[in-house]
Amino acid sequence: QVQVVESGGGLVQPGGSLRLSCAASGNNFKIYTMRWYRQAPGKEREMVATITSVGSTDYVESVKGRFTISRDNAKNTMFLQMNSLKPEDTAVYYCNANIGSRYSFSPSYLAWGQGTLVTVSS
């Protein structure tokens, strides 16, 4: 099974920036679409941004113009650059990835990371 691990969370002041990373590791796999989700205290998990294997992106309205999703396919890693952070961005951020065998042509399961906490506060 492929594992995905998030990193880069922390405490930042309003207006500041953070860059999250999501690294996938394993053997003989391919990554298709990757996504960032977040879950704030007392709220449901929401999808923040999506990036396909060819680099097409989409964002939830609340982060458009502030967050940028990207990926390095050679390193099996995805990033989320978060600028102009607001207190309402405080949440645990999770990544997931559609994973398939390198010998197949379609994904076969969804791998989730354990999350990284982002706290935006003065």
mmCIF file with all atom_site columns, C-alpha atoms in Angstrom:
data_model
loop_
_atom_site.group_PDB
_atom_site.id
_atom_site.type_symbol
_atom_site.label_atom_id
_atom_site.label_alt_id
_atom_site.label_comp_id
_atom_site.label_asym_id
_atom_site.label_entity_id
_atom_site.label_seq_id
_atom_site.pdbx_PDB_ins_code
_atom_site.Cartn_x
_atom_site.Cartn_y
_atom_site.Cartn_z
_atom_site.occupancy
_atom_site.B_iso_or_equiv
_atom_site.pdbx_formal_charge
_atom_site.auth_seq_id
_atom_site.auth_comp_id
_atom_site.auth_asym_id
_atom_site.auth_atom_id
_atom_site.pdbx_PDB_model_num
ATOM 1   C CA . GLN A 1 1   ? 0.000   0.000  0.000   1.00 0.00 ? 1   GLN A CA 1
ATOM 2   C CA . VAL A 1 2   ? 1.150   3.520  -0.771  1.00 0.00 ? 2   VAL A CA 1
ATOM 3   C CA . GLN A 1 3   ? 1.504   5.891  2.155   1.00 0.00 ? 3   GLN A CA 1
ATOM 4   C CA . VAL A 1 4   ? 0.947   9.634  1.957   1.00 0.00 ? 4   VAL A CA 1
ATOM 5   C CA . VAL A 1 5   ? 2.374   11.961 4.594   1.00 0.00 ? 5   VAL A CA 1
ATOM 6   C CA . GLU A 1 6   ? 1.642   15.662 5.038   1.00 0.00 ? 6   GLU A CA 1
ATOM 7   C CA . SER A 1 7   ? 4.089   18.182 6.474   1.00 0.00 ? 7   SER A CA 1
ATOM 8   C CA . GLY A 1 8   ? 4.545   21.922 6.804   1.00 0.00 ? 8   GLY A CA 1
ATOM 9   C CA . GLY A 1 9   ? 1.769   22.886 9.183   1.00 0.00 ? 9   GLY A CA 1
ATOM 10  C CA . GLY A 1 10  ? 2.276   25.221 12.100  1.00 0.00 ? 10  GLY A CA 1
ATOM 11  C CA . LEU A 1 11  ? 1.297   28.484 13.740  1.00 0.00 ? 11  LEU A CA 1
ATOM 12  C CA . VAL A 1 12  ? 1.219   31.604 11.576  1.00 0.00 ? 12  VAL A CA 1
ATOM 13  C CA . GLN A 1 13  ? -0.120  35.114 12.042  1.00 0.00 ? 13  GLN A CA 1
ATOM 14  C CA . PRO A 1 14  ? -3.021  36.420 9.977   1.00 0.00 ? 14  PRO A CA 1
ATOM 15  C CA . GLY A 1 15  ? -1.740  37.574 6.613   1.00 0.00 ? 15  GLY A CA 1
ATOM 16  C CA . GLY A 1 16  ? 1.163   35.150 6.728   1.00 0.00 ? 16  GLY A CA 1
ATOM 17  C CA . SER A 1 17  ? 2.073   32.216 4.517   1.00 0.00 ? 17  SER A CA 1
ATOM 18  C CA . LEU A 1 18  ? 2.704   28.502 4.831   1.00 0.00 ? 18  LEU A CA 1
ATOM 19  C CA . ARG A 1 19  ? 3.603   25.788 2.352   1.00 0.00 ? 19  ARG A CA 1
ATOM 20  C CA . LEU A 1 20  ? 2.244   22.317 2.915   1.00 0.00 ? 20  LEU A CA 1
ATOM 21  C CA . SER A 1 21  ? 3.701   19.198 1.336   1.00 0.00 ? 21  SER A CA 1
ATOM 22  C CA . CYS A 1 22  ? 2.204   15.775 0.722   1.00 0.00 ? 22  CYS A CA 1
ATOM 23  C CA . ALA A 1 23  ? 4.635   12.988 -0.159  1.00 0.00 ? 23  ALA A CA 1
ATOM 24  C CA . ALA A 1 24  ? 3.621   9.550  -1.409  1.00 0.00 ? 24  ALA A CA 1
ATOM 25  C CA . SER A 1 25  ? 5.851   6.520  -0.955  1.00 0.00 ? 25  SER A CA 1
ATOM 26  C CA . GLY A 1 26  ? 5.629   2.879  -1.913  1.00 0.00 ? 26  GLY A CA 1
ATOM 27  C CA . ASN A 1 27  ? 6.480   0.507  -4.736  1.00 0.00 ? 27  ASN A CA 1
ATOM 28  C CA . ASN A 1 28  ? 5.276   0.228  -8.313  1.00 0.00 ? 28  ASN A CA 1
ATOM 29  C CA . PHE A 1 29  ? 2.530   2.807  -8.180  1.00 0.00 ? 29  PHE A CA 1
ATOM 30  C CA . LYS A 1 30  ? 1.104   5.686  -10.133 1.00 0.00 ? 30  LYS A CA 1
ATOM 31  C CA . ILE A 1 31  ? -0.659  8.728  -8.736  1.00 0.00 ? 31  ILE A CA 1
ATOM 32  C CA . TYR A 1 32  ? -3.672  10.179 -10.438 1.00 0.00 ? 32  TYR A CA 1
ATOM 33  C CA . THR A 1 33  ? -5.683  13.056 -8.981  1.00 0.00 ? 33  THR A CA 1
ATOM 34  C CA . MET A 1 34  ? -4.472  14.519 -5.687  1.00 0.00 ? 34  MET A CA 1
ATOM 35  C CA . ARG A 1 35  ? -6.444  16.718 -3.317  1.00 0.00 ? 35  ARG A CA 1
ATOM 36  C CA . TRP A 1 36  ? -6.139  18.831 -0.208  1.00 0.00 ? 36  TRP A CA 1
ATOM 37  C CA . TYR A 1 37  ? -8.931  18.730 2.341   1.00 0.00 ? 37  TYR A CA 1
ATOM 38  C CA . ARG A 1 38  ? -9.281  20.527 5.650   1.00 0.00 ? 38  ARG A CA 1
ATOM 39  C CA . GLN A 1 39  ? -11.348 20.066 8.765   1.00 0.00 ? 39  GLN A CA 1
ATOM 40  C CA . ALA A 1 40  ? -11.827 22.893 11.225  1.00 0.00 ? 40  ALA A CA 1
ATOM 41  C CA . PRO A 1 41  ? -12.920 22.237 14.815  1.00 0.00 ? 41  PRO A CA 1
ATOM 42  C CA . GLY A 1 42  ? -16.607 21.399 14.942  1.00 0.00 ? 42  GLY A CA 1
ATOM 43  C CA . LYS A 1 43  ? -16.987 21.452 11.156  1.00 0.00 ? 43  LYS A CA 1
ATOM 44  C CA . GLU A 1 44  ? -17.190 18.890 8.390   1.00 0.00 ? 44  GLU A CA 1
ATOM 45  C CA . ARG A 1 45  ? -14.190 18.092 6.241   1.00 0.00 ? 45  ARG A CA 1
ATOM 46  C CA . GLU A 1 46  ? -14.157 20.152 3.048   1.00 0.00 ? 46  GLU A CA 1
ATOM 47  C CA . MET A 1 47  ? -12.165 19.861 -0.131  1.00 0.00 ? 47  MET A CA 1
ATOM 48  C CA . VAL A 1 48  ? -9.810  22.799 -0.572  1.00 0.00 ? 48  VAL A CA 1
ATOM 49  C CA . ALA A 1 49  ? -8.007  22.133 -3.840  1.00 0.00 ? 49  ALA A CA 1
ATOM 50  C CA . THR A 1 50  ? -7.578  19.464 -6.493  1.00 0.00 ? 50  THR A CA 1
ATOM 51  C CA . ILE A 1 51  ? -4.886  18.757 -9.054  1.00 0.00 ? 51  ILE A CA 1
ATOM 52  C CA . THR A 1 52  ? -5.018  16.126 -11.769 1.00 0.00 ? 52  THR A CA 1
ATOM 53  C CA . SER A 1 53  ? -2.074  14.126 -13.079 1.00 0.00 ? 53  SER A CA 1
ATOM 54  C CA . VAL A 1 54  ? -1.698  16.586 -15.952 1.00 0.00 ? 54  VAL A CA 1
ATOM 55  C CA . GLY A 1 55  ? -1.867  19.646 -13.725 1.00 0.00 ? 55  GLY A CA 1
ATOM 56  C CA . SER A 1 56  ? -5.447  20.857 -14.003 1.00 0.00 ? 56  SER A CA 1
ATOM 57  C CA . THR A 1 57  ? -6.480  22.555 -10.793 1.00 0.00 ? 57  THR A CA 1
ATOM 58  C CA . ASP A 1 58  ? -9.617  23.584 -8.955  1.00 0.00 ? 58  ASP A CA 1
ATOM 59  C CA . TYR A 1 59  ? -10.215 25.392 -5.671  1.00 0.00 ? 59  TYR A CA 1
ATOM 60  C CA . VAL A 1 60  ? -12.983 26.002 -3.192  1.00 0.00 ? 60  VAL A CA 1
ATOM 61  C CA . GLU A 1 61  ? -14.207 29.575 -3.569  1.00 0.00 ? 61  GLU A CA 1
ATOM 62  C CA . SER A 1 62  ? -12.956 30.706 -0.159  1.00 0.00 ? 62  SER A CA 1
ATOM 63  C CA . VAL A 1 63  ? -9.275  30.118 -1.051  1.00 0.00 ? 63  VAL A CA 1
ATOM 64  C CA . LYS A 1 64  ? -9.186  31.234 -4.680  1.00 0.00 ? 64  LYS A CA 1
ATOM 65  C CA . GLY A 1 65  ? -6.494  33.819 -5.247  1.00 0.00 ? 65  GLY A CA 1
ATOM 66  C CA . ARG A 1 66  ? -4.759  32.960 -1.957  1.00 0.00 ? 66  ARG A CA 1
ATOM 67  C CA . PHE A 1 67  ? -3.857  29.240 -2.218  1.00 0.00 ? 67  PHE A CA 1
ATOM 68  C CA . THR A 1 68  ? -1.967  27.510 -5.017  1.00 0.00 ? 68  THR A CA 1
ATOM 69  C CA . ILE A 1 69  ? -1.835  23.748 -5.475  1.00 0.00 ? 69  ILE A CA 1
ATOM 70  C CA . SER A 1 70  ? 1.014   22.151 -7.401  1.00 0.00 ? 70  SER A CA 1
ATOM 71  C CA . ARG A 1 71  ? 2.758   18.806 -7.752  1.00 0.00 ? 71  ARG A CA 1
ATOM 72  C CA . ASP A 1 72  ? 6.113   17.316 -8.665  1.00 0.00 ? 72  ASP A CA 1
ATOM 73  C CA . ASN A 1 73  ? 5.326   14.034 -10.378 1.00 0.00 ? 73  ASN A CA 1
ATOM 74  C CA . ALA A 1 74  ? 8.972   12.956 -10.427 1.00 0.00 ? 74  ALA A CA 1
ATOM 75  C CA . LYS A 1 75  ? 9.047   13.163 -6.628  1.00 0.00 ? 75  LYS A CA 1
ATOM 76  C CA . ASN A 1 76  ? 5.471   11.944 -6.011  1.00 0.00 ? 76  ASN A CA 1
ATOM 77  C CA . THR A 1 77  ? 4.842   15.101 -4.020  1.00 0.00 ? 77  THR A CA 1
ATOM 78  C CA . MET A 1 78  ? 2.063   17.673 -3.923  1.00 0.00 ? 78  MET A CA 1
ATOM 79  C CA . PHE A 1 79  ? 2.193   21.152 -2.424  1.00 0.00 ? 79  PHE A CA 1
ATOM 80  C CA . LEU A 1 80  ? -0.221  23.766 -1.164  1.00 0.00 ? 80  LEU A CA 1
ATOM 81  C CA . GLN A 1 81  ? 1.125   27.307 -1.023  1.00 0.00 ? 81  GLN A CA 1
ATOM 82  C CA . MET A 1 82  ? -1.109  29.285 1.312   1.00 0.00 ? 82  MET A CA 1
ATOM 83  C CA . ASN A 1 83  ? -0.813  33.081 1.316   1.00 0.00 ? 83  ASN A CA 1
ATOM 84  C CA . SER A 1 84  ? -2.813  35.815 3.029   1.00 0.00 ? 84  SER A CA 1
ATOM 85  C CA . LEU A 1 85  ? -3.908  33.339 5.669   1.00 0.00 ? 85  LEU A CA 1
ATOM 86  C CA . LYS A 1 86  ? -6.974  34.110 7.758   1.00 0.00 ? 86  LYS A CA 1
ATOM 87  C CA . PRO A 1 87  ? -8.078  32.779 11.154  1.00 0.00 ? 87  PRO A CA 1
ATOM 88  C CA . GLU A 1 88  ? -10.846 30.872 9.383   1.00 0.00 ? 88  GLU A CA 1
ATOM 89  C CA . ASP A 1 89  ? -8.177  28.860 7.551   1.00 0.00 ? 89  ASP A CA 1
ATOM 90  C CA . THR A 1 90  ? -7.310  27.217 10.867  1.00 0.00 ? 90  THR A CA 1
ATOM 91  C CA . ALA A 1 91  ? -7.840  23.478 10.438  1.00 0.00 ? 91  ALA A CA 1
ATOM 92  C CA . VAL A 1 92  ? -6.207  20.112 10.110  1.00 0.00 ? 92  VAL A CA 1
ATOM 93  C CA . TYR A 1 93  ? -5.166  19.791 6.477   1.00 0.00 ? 93  TYR A CA 1
ATOM 94  C CA . TYR A 1 94  ? -5.252  16.377 4.841   1.00 0.00 ? 94  TYR A CA 1
ATOM 95  C CA . CYS A 1 95  ? -4.108  15.173 1.473   1.00 0.00 ? 95  CYS A CA 1
ATOM 96  C CA . ASN A 1 96  ? -5.415  12.265 -0.522  1.00 0.00 ? 96  ASN A CA 1
ATOM 97  C CA . ALA A 1 97  ? -4.419  10.653 -3.756  1.00 0.00 ? 97  ALA A CA 1
ATOM 98  C CA . ASN A 1 98  ? -5.984  8.254  -6.222  1.00 0.00 ? 98  ASN A CA 1
ATOM 99  C CA . ILE A 1 99  ? -3.445  5.437  -6.509  1.00 0.00 ? 99  ILE A CA 1
ATOM 100 C CA . GLY A 1 100 ? -3.062  2.672  -9.061  1.00 0.00 ? 100 GLY A CA 1
ATOM 101 C CA . SER A 1 101 ? -0.507  0.068  -9.999  1.00 0.00 ? 101 SER A CA 1
ATOM 102 C CA . ARG A 1 102 ? 2.210   1.253  -12.382 1.00 0.00 ? 102 ARG A CA 1
ATOM 103 C CA . TYR A 1 103 ? 1.147   -1.659 -14.578 1.00 0.00 ? 103 TYR A CA 1
ATOM 104 C CA . SER A 1 104 ? -2.483  -0.577 -14.850 1.00 0.00 ? 104 SER A CA 1
ATOM 105 C CA . PHE A 1 105 ? -4.290  2.300  -16.529 1.00 0.00 ? 105 PHE A CA 1
ATOM 106 C CA . SER A 1 106 ? -6.693  3.363  -13.810 1.00 0.00 ? 106 SER A CA 1
ATOM 107 C CA . PRO A 1 107 ? -6.664  4.123  -10.089 1.00 0.00 ? 107 PRO A CA 1
ATOM 108 C CA . SER A 1 108 ? -7.670  1.366  -7.691  1.00 0.00 ? 108 SER A CA 1
ATOM 109 C CA . TYR A 1 109 ? -7.859  3.048  -4.281  1.00 0.00 ? 109 TYR A CA 1
ATOM 110 C CA . LEU A 1 110 ? -7.732  6.316  -2.402  1.00 0.00 ? 110 LEU A CA 1
ATOM 111 C CA . ALA A 1 111 ? -4.904  6.925  0.053   1.00 0.00 ? 111 ALA A CA 1
ATOM 112 C CA . TRP A 1 112 ? -5.268  9.466  2.877   1.00 0.00 ? 112 TRP A CA 1
ATOM 113 C CA . GLY A 1 113 ? -2.638  11.100 5.032   1.00 0.00 ? 113 GLY A CA 1
ATOM 114 C CA . GLN A 1 114 ? -2.859  11.661 8.780   1.00 0.00 ? 114 GLN A CA 1
ATOM 115 C CA . GLY A 1 115 ? -3.122  15.436 8.525   1.00 0.00 ? 115 GLY A CA 1
ATOM 116 C CA . THR A 1 116 ? -1.096  18.468 9.546   1.00 0.00 ? 116 THR A CA 1
ATOM 117 C CA . LEU A 1 117 ? -2.414  21.243 11.762  1.00 0.00 ? 117 LEU A CA 1
ATOM 118 C CA . VAL A 1 118 ? -2.487  24.825 10.530  1.00 0.00 ? 118 VAL A CA 1
ATOM 119 C CA . THR A 1 119 ? -3.289  27.497 13.104  1.00 0.00 ? 119 THR A CA 1
ATOM 120 C CA . VAL A 1 120 ? -3.749  31.105 12.037  1.00 0.00 ? 120 VAL A CA 1
ATOM 121 C CA . SER A 1 121 ? -3.735  33.361 15.061  1.00 0.00 ? 121 SER A CA 1
ATOM 122 C CA . SER A 1 122 ? -2.135  36.498 16.423  1.00 0.00 ? 122 SER A CA 1
#
